[in-house]
Every structure is written in C-alpha cells, then in structure tokens.
Short mmCIF file of C-alpha atoms in Angstrom, two decimals:
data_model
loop_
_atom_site.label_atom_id
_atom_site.label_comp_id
_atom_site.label_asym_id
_atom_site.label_seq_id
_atom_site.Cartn_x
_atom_site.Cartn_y
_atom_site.Cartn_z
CA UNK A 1 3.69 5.21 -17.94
CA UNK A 2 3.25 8.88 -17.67
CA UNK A 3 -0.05 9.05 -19.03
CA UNK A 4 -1.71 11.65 -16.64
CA UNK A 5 1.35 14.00 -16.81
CA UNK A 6 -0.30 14.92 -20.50
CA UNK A 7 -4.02 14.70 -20.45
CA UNK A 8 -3.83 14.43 -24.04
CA UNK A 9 -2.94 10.84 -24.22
CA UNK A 10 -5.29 8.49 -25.09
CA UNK A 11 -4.95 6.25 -22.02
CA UNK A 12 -5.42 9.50 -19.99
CA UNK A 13 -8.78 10.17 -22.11
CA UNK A 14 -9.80 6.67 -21.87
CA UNK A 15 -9.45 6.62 -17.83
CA UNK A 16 -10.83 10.31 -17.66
CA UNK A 17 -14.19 8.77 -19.42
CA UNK A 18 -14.45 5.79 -17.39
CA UNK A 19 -13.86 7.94 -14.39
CA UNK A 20 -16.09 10.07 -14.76
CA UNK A 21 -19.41 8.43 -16.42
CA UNK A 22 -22.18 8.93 -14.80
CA UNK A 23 -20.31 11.47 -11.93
CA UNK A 24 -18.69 8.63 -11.37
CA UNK A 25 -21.31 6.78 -10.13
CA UNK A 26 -20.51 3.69 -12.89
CA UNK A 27 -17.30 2.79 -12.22
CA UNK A 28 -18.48 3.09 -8.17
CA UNK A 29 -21.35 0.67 -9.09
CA UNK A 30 -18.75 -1.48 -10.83
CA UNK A 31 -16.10 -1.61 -8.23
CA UNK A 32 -18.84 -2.63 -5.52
CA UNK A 33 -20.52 -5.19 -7.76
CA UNK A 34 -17.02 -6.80 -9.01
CA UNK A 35 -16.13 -6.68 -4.89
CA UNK A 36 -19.29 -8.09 -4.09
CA UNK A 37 -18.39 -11.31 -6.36
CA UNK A 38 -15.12 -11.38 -5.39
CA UNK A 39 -16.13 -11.68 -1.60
CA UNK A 40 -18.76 -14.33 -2.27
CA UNK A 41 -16.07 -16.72 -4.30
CA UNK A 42 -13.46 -16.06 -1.09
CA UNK A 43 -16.11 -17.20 1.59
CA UNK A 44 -17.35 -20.23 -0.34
CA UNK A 45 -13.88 -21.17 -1.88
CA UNK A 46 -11.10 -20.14 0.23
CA UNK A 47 -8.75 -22.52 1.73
CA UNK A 48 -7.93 -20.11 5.03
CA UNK A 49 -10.19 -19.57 7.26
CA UNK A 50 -9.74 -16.07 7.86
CA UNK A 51 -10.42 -15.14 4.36
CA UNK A 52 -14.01 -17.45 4.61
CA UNK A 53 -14.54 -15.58 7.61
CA UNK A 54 -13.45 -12.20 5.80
CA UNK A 55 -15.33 -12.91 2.78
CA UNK A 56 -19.19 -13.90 4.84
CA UNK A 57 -18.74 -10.26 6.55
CA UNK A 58 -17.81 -8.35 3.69
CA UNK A 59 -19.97 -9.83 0.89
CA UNK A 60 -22.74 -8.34 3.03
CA UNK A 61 -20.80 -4.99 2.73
CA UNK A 62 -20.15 -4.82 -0.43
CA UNK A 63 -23.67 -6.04 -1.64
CA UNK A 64 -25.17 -3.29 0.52
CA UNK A 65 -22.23 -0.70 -0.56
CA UNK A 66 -23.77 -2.06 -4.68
CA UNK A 67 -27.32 -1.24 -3.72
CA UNK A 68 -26.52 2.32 -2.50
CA UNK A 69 -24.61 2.86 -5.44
CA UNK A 70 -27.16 1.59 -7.95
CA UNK A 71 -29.59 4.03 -5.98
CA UNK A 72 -27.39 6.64 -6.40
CA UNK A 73 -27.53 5.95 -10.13
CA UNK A 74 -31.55 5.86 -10.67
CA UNK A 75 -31.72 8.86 -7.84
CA UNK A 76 -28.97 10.60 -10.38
CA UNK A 77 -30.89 9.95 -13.75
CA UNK A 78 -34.23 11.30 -12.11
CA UNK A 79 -32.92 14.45 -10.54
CA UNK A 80 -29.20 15.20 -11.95
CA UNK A 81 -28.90 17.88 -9.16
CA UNK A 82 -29.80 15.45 -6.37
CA UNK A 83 -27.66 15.34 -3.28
CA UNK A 84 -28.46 12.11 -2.95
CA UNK A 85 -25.84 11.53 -6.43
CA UNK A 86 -23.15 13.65 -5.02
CA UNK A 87 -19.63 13.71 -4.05
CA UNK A 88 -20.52 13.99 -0.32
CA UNK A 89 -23.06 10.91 -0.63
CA UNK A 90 -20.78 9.16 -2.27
CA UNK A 91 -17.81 9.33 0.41
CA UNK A 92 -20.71 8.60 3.11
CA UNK A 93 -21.16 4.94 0.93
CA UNK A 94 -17.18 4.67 0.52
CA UNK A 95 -16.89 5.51 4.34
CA UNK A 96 -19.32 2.80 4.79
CA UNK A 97 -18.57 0.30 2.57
CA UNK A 98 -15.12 0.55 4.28
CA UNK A 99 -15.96 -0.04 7.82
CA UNK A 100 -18.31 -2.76 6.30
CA UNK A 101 -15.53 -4.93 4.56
CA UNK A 102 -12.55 -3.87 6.60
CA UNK A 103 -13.04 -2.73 9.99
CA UNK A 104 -15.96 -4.74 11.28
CA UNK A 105 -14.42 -8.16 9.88
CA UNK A 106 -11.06 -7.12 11.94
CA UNK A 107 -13.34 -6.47 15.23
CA UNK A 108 -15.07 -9.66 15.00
CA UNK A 109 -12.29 -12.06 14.08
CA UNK A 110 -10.29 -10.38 16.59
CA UNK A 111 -13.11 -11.06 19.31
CA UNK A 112 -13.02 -14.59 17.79
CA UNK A 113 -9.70 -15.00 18.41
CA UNK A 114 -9.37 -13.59 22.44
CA UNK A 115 -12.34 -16.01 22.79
CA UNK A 116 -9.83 -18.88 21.69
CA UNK A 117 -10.45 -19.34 17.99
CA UNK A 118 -7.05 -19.98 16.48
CA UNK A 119 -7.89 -20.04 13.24
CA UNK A 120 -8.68 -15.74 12.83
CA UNK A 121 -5.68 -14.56 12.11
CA UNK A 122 -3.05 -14.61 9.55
CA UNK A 123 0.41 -15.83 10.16
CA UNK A 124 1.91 -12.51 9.68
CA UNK A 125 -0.27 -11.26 12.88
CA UNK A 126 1.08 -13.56 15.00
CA UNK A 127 4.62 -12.65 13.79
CA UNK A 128 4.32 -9.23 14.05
CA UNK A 129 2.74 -9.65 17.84
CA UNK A 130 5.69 -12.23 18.83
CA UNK A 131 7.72 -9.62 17.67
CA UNK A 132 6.36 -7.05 19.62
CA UNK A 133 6.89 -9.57 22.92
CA UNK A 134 10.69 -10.37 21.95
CA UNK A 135 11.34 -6.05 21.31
CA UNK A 136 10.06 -5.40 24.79
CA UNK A 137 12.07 -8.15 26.69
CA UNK A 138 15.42 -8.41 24.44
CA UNK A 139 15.67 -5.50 22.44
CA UNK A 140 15.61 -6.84 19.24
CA UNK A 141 12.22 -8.42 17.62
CA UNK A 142 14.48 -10.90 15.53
CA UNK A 143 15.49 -14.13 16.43
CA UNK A 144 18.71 -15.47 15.32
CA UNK A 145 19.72 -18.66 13.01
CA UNK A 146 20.51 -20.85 16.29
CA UNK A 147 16.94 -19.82 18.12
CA UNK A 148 15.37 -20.31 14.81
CA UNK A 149 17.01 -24.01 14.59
CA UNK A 150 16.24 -24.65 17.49
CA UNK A 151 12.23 -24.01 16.94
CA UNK A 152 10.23 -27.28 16.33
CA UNK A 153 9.98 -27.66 12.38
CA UNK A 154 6.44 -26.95 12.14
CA UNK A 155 7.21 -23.61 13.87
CA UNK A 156 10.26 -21.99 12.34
CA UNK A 157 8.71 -20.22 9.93
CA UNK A 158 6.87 -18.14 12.38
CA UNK A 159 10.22 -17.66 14.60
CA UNK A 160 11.26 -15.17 11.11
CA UNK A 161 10.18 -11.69 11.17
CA UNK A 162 10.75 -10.91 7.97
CA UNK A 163 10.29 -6.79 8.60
CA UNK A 164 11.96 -3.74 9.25
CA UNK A 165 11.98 -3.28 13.15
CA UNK A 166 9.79 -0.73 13.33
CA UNK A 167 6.87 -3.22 12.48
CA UNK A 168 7.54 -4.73 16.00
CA UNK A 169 5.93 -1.21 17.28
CA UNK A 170 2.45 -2.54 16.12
CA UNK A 171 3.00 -5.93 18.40
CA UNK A 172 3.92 -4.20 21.35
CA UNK A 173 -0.28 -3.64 22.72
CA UNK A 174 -0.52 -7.05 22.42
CA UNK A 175 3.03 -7.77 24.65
CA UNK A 176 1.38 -5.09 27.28
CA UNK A 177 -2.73 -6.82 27.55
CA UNK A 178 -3.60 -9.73 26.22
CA UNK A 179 -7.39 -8.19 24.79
CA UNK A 180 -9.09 -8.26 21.38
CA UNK A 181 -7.96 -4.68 21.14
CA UNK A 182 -4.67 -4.99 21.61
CA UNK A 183 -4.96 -7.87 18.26
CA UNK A 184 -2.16 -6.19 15.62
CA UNK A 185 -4.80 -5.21 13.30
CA UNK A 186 -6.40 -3.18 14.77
CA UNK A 187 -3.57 -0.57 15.39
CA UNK A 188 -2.43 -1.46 11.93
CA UNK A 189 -6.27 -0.30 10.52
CA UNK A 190 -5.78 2.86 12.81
CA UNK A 191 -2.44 3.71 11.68
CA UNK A 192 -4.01 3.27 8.33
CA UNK A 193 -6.81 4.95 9.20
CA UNK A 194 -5.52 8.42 10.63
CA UNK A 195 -2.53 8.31 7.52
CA UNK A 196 -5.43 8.38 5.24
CA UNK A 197 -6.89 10.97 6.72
CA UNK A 198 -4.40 13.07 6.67
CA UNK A 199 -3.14 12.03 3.38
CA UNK A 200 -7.35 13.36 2.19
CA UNK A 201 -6.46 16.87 4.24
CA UNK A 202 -3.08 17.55 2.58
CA UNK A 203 -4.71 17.09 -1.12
CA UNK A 204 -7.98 19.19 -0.54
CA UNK A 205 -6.06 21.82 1.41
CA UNK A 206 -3.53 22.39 -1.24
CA UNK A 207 -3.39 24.46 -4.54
CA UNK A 208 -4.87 23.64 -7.81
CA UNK A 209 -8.33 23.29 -9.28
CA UNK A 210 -11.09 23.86 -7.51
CA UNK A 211 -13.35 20.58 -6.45
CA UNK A 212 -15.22 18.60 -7.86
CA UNK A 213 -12.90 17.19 -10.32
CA UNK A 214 -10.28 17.14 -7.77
CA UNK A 215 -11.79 15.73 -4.70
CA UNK A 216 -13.21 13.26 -6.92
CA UNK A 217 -10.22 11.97 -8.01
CA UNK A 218 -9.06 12.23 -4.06
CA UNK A 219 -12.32 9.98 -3.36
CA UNK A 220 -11.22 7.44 -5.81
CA UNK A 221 -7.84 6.91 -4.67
CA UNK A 222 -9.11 6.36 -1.21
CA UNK A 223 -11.00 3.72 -2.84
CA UNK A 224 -8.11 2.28 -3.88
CA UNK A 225 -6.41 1.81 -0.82
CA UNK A 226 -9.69 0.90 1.25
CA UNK A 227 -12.53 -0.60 -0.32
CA UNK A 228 -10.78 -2.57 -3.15
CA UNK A 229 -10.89 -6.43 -2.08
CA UNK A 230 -7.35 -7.09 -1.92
CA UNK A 231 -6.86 -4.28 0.68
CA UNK A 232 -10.35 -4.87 2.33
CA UNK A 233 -9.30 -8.45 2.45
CA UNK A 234 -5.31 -7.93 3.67
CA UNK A 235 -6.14 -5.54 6.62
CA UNK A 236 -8.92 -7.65 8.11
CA UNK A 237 -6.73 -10.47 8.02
CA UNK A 238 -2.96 -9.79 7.77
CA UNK A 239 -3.11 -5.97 7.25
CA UNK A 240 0.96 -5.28 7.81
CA UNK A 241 1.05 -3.32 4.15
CA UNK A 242 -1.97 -1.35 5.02
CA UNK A 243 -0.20 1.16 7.10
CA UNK A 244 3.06 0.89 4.55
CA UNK A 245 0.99 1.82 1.72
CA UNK A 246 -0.75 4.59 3.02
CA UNK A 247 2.47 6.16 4.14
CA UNK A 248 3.76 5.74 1.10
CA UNK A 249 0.80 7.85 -0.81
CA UNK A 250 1.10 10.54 1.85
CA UNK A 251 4.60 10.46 0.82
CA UNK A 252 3.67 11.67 -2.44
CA UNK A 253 0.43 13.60 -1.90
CA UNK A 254 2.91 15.83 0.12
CA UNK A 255 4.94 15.86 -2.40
CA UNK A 256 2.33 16.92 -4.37
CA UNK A 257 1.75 19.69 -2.05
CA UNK A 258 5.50 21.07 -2.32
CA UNK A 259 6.61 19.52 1.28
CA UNK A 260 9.49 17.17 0.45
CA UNK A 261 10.63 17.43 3.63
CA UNK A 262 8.01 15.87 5.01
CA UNK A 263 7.28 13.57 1.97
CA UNK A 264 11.11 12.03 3.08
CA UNK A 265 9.51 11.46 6.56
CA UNK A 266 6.59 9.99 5.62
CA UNK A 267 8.01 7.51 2.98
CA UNK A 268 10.94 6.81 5.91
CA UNK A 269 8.34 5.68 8.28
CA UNK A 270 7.12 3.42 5.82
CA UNK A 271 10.50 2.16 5.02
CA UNK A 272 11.03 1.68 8.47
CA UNK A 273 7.76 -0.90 8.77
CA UNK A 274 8.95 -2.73 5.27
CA UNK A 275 10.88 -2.76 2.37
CA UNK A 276 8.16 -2.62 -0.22
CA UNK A 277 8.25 1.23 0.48
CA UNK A 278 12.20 1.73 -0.16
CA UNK A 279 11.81 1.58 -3.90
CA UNK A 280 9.11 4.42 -3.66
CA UNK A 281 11.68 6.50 -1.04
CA UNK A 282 14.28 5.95 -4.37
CA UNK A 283 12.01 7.58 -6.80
CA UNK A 284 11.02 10.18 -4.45
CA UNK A 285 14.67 11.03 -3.86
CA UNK A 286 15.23 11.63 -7.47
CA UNK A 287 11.84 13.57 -8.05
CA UNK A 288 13.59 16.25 -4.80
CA UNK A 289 16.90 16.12 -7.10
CA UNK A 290 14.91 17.86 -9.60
CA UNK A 291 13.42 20.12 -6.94
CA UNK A 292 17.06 21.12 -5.24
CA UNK A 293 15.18 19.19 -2.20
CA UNK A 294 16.96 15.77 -2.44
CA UNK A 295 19.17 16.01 0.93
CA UNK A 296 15.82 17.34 3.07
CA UNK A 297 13.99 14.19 1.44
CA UNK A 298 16.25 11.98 1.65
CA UNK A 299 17.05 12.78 5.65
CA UNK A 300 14.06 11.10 6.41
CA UNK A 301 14.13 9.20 3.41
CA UNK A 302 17.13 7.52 4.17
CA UNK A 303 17.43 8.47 7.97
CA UNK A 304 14.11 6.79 9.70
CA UNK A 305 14.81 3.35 8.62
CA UNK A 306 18.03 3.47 9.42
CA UNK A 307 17.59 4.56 12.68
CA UNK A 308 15.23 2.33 12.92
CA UNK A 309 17.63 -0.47 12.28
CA UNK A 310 20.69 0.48 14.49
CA UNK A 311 19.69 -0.66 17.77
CA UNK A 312 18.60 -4.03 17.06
CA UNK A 313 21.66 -4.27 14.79
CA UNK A 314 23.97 -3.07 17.97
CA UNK A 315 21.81 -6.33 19.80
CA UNK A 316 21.87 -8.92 17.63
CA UNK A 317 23.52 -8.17 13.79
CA UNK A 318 23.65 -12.12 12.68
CA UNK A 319 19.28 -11.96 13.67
CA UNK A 320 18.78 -9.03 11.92
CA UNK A 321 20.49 -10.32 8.95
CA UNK A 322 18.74 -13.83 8.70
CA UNK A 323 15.53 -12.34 9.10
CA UNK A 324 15.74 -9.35 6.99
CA UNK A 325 18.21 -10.25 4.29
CA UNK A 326 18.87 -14.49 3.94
CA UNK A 327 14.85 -15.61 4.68
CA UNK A 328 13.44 -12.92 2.06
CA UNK A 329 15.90 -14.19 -0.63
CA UNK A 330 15.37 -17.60 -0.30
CA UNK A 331 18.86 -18.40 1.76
CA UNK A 332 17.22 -19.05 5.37
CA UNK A 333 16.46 -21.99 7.85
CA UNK A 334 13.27 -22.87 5.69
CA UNK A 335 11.71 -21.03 2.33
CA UNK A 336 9.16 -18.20 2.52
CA UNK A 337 5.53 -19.80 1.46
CA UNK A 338 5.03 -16.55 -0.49
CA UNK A 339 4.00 -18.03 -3.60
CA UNK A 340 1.14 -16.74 -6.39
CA UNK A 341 1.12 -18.37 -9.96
CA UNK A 342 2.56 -15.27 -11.65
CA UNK A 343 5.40 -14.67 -14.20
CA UNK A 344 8.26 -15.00 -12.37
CA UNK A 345 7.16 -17.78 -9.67
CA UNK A 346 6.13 -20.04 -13.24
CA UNK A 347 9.31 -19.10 -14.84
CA UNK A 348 11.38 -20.18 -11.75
CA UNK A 349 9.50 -23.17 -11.59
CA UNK A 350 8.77 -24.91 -14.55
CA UNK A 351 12.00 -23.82 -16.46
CA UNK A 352 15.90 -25.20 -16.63
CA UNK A 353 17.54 -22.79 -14.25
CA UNK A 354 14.27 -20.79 -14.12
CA UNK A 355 15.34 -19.00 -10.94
CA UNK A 356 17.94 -17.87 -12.64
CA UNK A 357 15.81 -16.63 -15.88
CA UNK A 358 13.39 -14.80 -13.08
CA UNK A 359 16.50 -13.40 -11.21
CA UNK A 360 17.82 -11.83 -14.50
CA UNK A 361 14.31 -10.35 -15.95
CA UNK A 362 13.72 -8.69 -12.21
CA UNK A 363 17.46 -6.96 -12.22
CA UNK A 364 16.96 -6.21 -16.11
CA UNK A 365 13.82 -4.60 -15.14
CA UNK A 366 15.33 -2.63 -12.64
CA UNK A 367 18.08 -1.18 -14.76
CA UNK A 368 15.64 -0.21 -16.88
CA UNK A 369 13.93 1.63 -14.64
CA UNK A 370 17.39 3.22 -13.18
CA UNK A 371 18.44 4.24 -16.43
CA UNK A 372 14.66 5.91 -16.71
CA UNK A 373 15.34 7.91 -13.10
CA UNK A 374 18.79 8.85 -14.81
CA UNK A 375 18.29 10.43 -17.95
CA UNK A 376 14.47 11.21 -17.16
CA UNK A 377 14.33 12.28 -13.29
CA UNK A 378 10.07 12.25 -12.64
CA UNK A 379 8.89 16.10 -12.38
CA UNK A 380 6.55 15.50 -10.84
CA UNK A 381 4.51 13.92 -7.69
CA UNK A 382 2.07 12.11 -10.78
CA UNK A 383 4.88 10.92 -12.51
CA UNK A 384 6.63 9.53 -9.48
CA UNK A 385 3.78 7.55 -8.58
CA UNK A 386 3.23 6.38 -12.18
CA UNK A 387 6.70 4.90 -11.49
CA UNK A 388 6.62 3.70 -8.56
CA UNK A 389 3.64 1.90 -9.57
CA UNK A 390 4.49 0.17 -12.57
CA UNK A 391 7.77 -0.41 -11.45
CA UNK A 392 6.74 -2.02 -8.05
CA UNK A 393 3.84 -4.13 -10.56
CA UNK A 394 6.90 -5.54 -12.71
CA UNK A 395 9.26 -6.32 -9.82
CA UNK A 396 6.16 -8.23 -8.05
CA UNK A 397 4.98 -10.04 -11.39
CA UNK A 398 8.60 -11.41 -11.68
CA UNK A 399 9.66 -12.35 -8.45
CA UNK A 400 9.96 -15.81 -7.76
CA UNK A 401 8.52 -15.90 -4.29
CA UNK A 402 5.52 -13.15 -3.69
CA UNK A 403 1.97 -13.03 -3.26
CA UNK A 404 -1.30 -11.77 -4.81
CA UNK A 405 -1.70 -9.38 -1.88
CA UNK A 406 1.52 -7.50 -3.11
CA UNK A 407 -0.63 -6.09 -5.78
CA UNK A 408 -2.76 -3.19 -3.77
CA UNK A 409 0.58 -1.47 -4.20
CA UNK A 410 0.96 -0.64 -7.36
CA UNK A 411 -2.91 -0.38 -8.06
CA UNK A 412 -3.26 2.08 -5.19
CA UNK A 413 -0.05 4.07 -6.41
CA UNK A 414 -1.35 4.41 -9.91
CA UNK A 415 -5.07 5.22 -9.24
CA UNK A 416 -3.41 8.13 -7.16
CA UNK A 417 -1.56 9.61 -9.64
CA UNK A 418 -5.00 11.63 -11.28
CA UNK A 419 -5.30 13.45 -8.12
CA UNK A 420 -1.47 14.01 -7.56
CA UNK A 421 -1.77 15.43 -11.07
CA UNK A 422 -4.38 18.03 -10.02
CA UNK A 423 -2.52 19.40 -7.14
CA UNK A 424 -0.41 22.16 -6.52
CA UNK A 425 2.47 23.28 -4.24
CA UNK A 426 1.01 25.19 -1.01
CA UNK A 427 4.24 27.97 -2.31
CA UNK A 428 4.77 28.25 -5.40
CA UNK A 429 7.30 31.21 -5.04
CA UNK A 430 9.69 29.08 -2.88
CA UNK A 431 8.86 26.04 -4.70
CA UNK A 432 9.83 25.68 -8.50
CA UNK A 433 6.80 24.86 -10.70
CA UNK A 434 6.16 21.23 -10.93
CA UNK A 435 5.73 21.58 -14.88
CA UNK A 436 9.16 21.74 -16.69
CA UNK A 437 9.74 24.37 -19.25
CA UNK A 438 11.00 24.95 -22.56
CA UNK A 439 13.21 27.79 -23.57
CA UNK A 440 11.56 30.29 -24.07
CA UNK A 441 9.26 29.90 -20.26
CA UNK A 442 6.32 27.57 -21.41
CA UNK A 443 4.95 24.48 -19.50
CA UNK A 444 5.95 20.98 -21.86
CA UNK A 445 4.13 18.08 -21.15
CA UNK A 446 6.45 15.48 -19.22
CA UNK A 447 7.29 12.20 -20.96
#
C-alpha cells in the first residue's frame, strides 16, 4: 500500500517500468487503445442512452487520441529527440483526447436535451438541477419523507437528493435560464476543469526534482482523472464526482506542497458536494497530526461541510436526514438503484443474511484501516493517497449498494501518488521534512 513511499519495492519498480517505456509513450498508446474498445462496446451495448450517445462521440476520440499516440511512437523510434515524442506533445494529445471524450459529448447531449430529447441525461443531472430549483425557492434542496410520499411512485426516487447541499450550487444556472449551458454538467466539467488546473500549477510550481520525471508523472495523473473511460464517461453523462474528485487530489497535491491549510479547504469543499470525499478529509487530518497542522486542516476539513449543512438543517432537519442519511443506507421511501455485481452487492445477495456478512467485512475493513491511521499516521502526501485509495477501493468493492462509476476514485487517487511522491514543500524551514527520520537524523523509508 505504500509502495511509492520506497522506490525500492518491487511494485514501485514494476509501475516505474511500465510508466516509463517508451517515454511513456506505451502505456499512453495502451490507455487510448483499451479506451477506444471500451467506448465502442458502450455505444453498441449499453442499455442507457446517454452512455450509447457518450460512447459514438468518444470512440471517435479515443481512436483519433490512439493514432496520435502510435505516431508519436514511430516519430519517437526514428528521431528519439523529436518534439513530436515529447512531454509537451503529449499533453497537447491528452488535452485533446479530453475535450474529445468528455467535453464535446457533454455540449452535444446537452444541446440534445434543450432541443427536447429526454433521454441525454443521467438521473443524477436532473436531481442535482431540481435541487438547485428547490435551494433557490425554499432554502433547502431536500425534500422531506411526506413530499417524497407524496411523489407518484415512478418518481420518488428522483424527489431524493442524496448529496451534501453544496451540490445544489451546481443546479442553481439551470433554476436561473432554462439553456443548454446552464445543463449541470457543464459547470460540473468547469469546476473540474479549473480544479485541475490548478491542482497541475501547485505540483510544477513546487519543490523537488526537476521535470521531466516529475511533470510526467503530473501528466499521467491528469490522465487519470480525465481521459480514463469511467471519468470520460461519468462527466459527460452524470459527472457529480468529477468536481469531488478533483478537489480531493488538489487536497493532497497541496499537501504535497506543504499548504495544509489549504489542503483542509480544498478537501472541505469536496466534502461539502459529497461524502465520498470525507474519508479522504480523515486521512488528511491525521497526515497534519504528524505535521503539528491538524487543527488548520481540519478547520476547513471539518468546517466547510458543516457549514455547508447548517442552514438547510435550521430549514428542514427531518429532509436533510432522509435524504442524506436513511436513502443512502438503504432505510428510505424506496432503495437506491446503485447496484454493480461486485463483492459486497453478491455477498448481500446471494447469501443467508448476506447484508449482514457485507455490513461486517465493510466495518472490519474500516477498523483496519483506523487502527493503520493509529499506530502508523501517513507521512506523507504519497502515502495518504495510497490510503485513501485503497481504502476507498475496499469500502466500494464491499458495499452492498454502489456502482462501477465509484471506481475513478480510488484509481485516480493511486495513479497520483508517483507525482505526490516527487514533490516537495514550497518551505521547508517552516515545514518539517516530509521523510521521517531515524535517530541519529537520516531519511527511513515509510512503511
């Protein structure tokens, strides 16, 4: 699990190869091939429409993204000194491939839908955009048990809003103009957009080797977050955990950079949009602990989502709860459709009390991880990803009720943790080294 906090561990060696074959030109060839399939299967096999519609658009992408890439290559084997081969070119294709897959598929499905096709968006759009409407005119976005009963069948499971309140801010456009710009993806891809950015700025601006080896590893955890699939694919047609997950890696690339301060804010805002990005804000917490920075990360931490939750709790409390506690654990009006043939959904399905069984292997997995933050606090920003990923991969892989989608979390989080590991803090003589020590003043390799 901490495999890039000592580069001499096998797995470490093993990614550093794949990484890096070729200038990393390979596994680029391979990611945009692999997407390329994967986008052809979803437009000719999907049972939603927007992920047909997603897939048409972005197989084109992600074929043309393969071809640059496989130029690249040749141009690279000819000429090893070639431009054309290096890191610059290949954030230009990256750029590309993203606005190819992702951003174009959001602008025309969202034109598609203001021109009355109802089938363009996901279910969690509309929720987030009725949410939006019932913030600006109650107050609260929530709607409580007795609305919620009161719904036709067929349409109480879109009366839940099964978010933190501050995901409401990304319906309110919509409440304001009724336009194909104003569609919730498209703020949530800019939000997204302008976090990665800056999350790109705070890594390459900070101390620690010199580039390339360090902006490639940057490149390839925007990769990560953008261009792989399942977060192509969620942003174009849901995209609510876009802008959560990249909060939650400029969280930790400014951890990385020594700014816990503003780490805490950044993971807050995320925990203020959904609760996927509390267990990261944990973590984070006890990485500061270790830094004598816990209270300034935790502030906004801790502070921004609950902010965030006071007024609509001062509104409505028995909405909030419903919505935010009882329909997420399976104890509302009707039962999340969240459902993905993994561990925990076959356990509590197919076995005697399996809920049960599922229930007990996600808390024992937890524990396990608490006692780990306990004895072991993370060191540093790496580590804490490495955490947060694999710990957010096990919690998803044994819940009863989740979806595929979940998983850009923890494979974003871990692809980051390479270029967390080759970062410094901006000071290091107000900030404590993010190595520990042994007794007599040398750097130890973290476990």
């Amino acid at each position: 699990m901490t495999a890039h906090a000592d580069p001499a561990t096998s797995v470490s060696r093993r990614w550093s190869a794949l990484d890096n074959a070729a200038g990393g030109l390979a596994l680029d060839l391979g990611l945009y091939a692999a997407a390329t399939v994967f986008a052809a299967v979803t437009a000719a096999t999907s049972t939603l429409p927007p992920h047909r519609a997603w897939g048409t658009v972005a197989t084109i992408g992600y074929a043309l993204a393969t071809l640059a890439a496989t130029t690249q290559l040749l141009a690279r084997r000819r000429h090893p000194g070639t431009p054309l081969a290096g890191l610059r070119a290949r954030w230009t294709v990256a750029g590309l491939a993203w606005a190819a897959t992702a951003l174009l598929p959001i602008v025309t499905q969202s034109i598609e839908r203001a021109g009355g096709r109802s089938d363009r968006a996901q279910e969690e759009v509309i929720v987030v955009e009725h949410a939006g409407a019932r913030l600006a005119e109650h107050g609260t976005p929530y709607l409580g048990p007795d609305a919620i009963a009161a719904l036709p069948p067929g349409e109480q499971l879109l009366g839940y809003t099964p978010y933190q309140p501050g995901m409401a801010l990304f319906g309110l456009p919509r409440a304001a103009v009724d336009a194909w710009w104003t569609d919730s993806r498209v703020w949530f891809a800019v939000v997204t957009a302008l976090t990665l950015v800056a999350l790109v700025a705070t890594l390459r601006a900070s101390r620690g080797p010199a580039a390339p080896g360090r902006d490639a590893a940057v490149l390839r955890a925007v990769q990560a977050a953008t261009v792989l699939p399942v977060c192509a694919l969620t942003l174009a047609t849901g995209g609510d955990d876009l802008p959560v997950l990249a909060l939650c890696l400029l969280a930790l690339a400014l951890a990385a950079a020594g700014r816990p301060g503003r780490a805490g804010l950044a993971v807050g805002a995320a925990g203020a949009l959904k609760l996927f990005a509390w267990p990261v804000a944990i973590v984070l917490i006890f990485w500061a602990a270790t830094r004598r920075a816990a209270t300034r990360t935790a502030l906004g931490a801790i502070g921004l989502p609950v902010l965030a939750l006071v007024p609509v709790l001062l509104v409505d409390r028995d909405a909030l709860v419903e919505n935010v506690l009882r329909f997420p654990l399976g104890h509302g009006l009707v039962t999340s459709p969240a459902q993905s043939p993994f561990p925990g959904h076959l356990i509590a399905e197919t076995l005697p009390a399996g809920r049960a069984v599922a229930a007990a292997l996600l808390v024992a997995a937890g524990l396990a991880i608490a006692v780990r933050l306990l004895r072991r606090p993370p060191r540093t920003a790496a580590t804490t990803a490495l955490i947060c990923g694999y710990g957010l991969l096990a919690a998803i892989l044994l819940m009863p009720s989740t979806r595929f989608g979940y998983l850009l979390y923890p494979a974003a989080l871990l692809v980051l943790a390479p270029a967390l590991a080759l970062t410094r803090p901006d000071d290091p003589a107000t900030f404590p080294a993010t190595a520990p020590r042994d007794p007599a003043g040398r750097r130890t390799p973290e476990g």
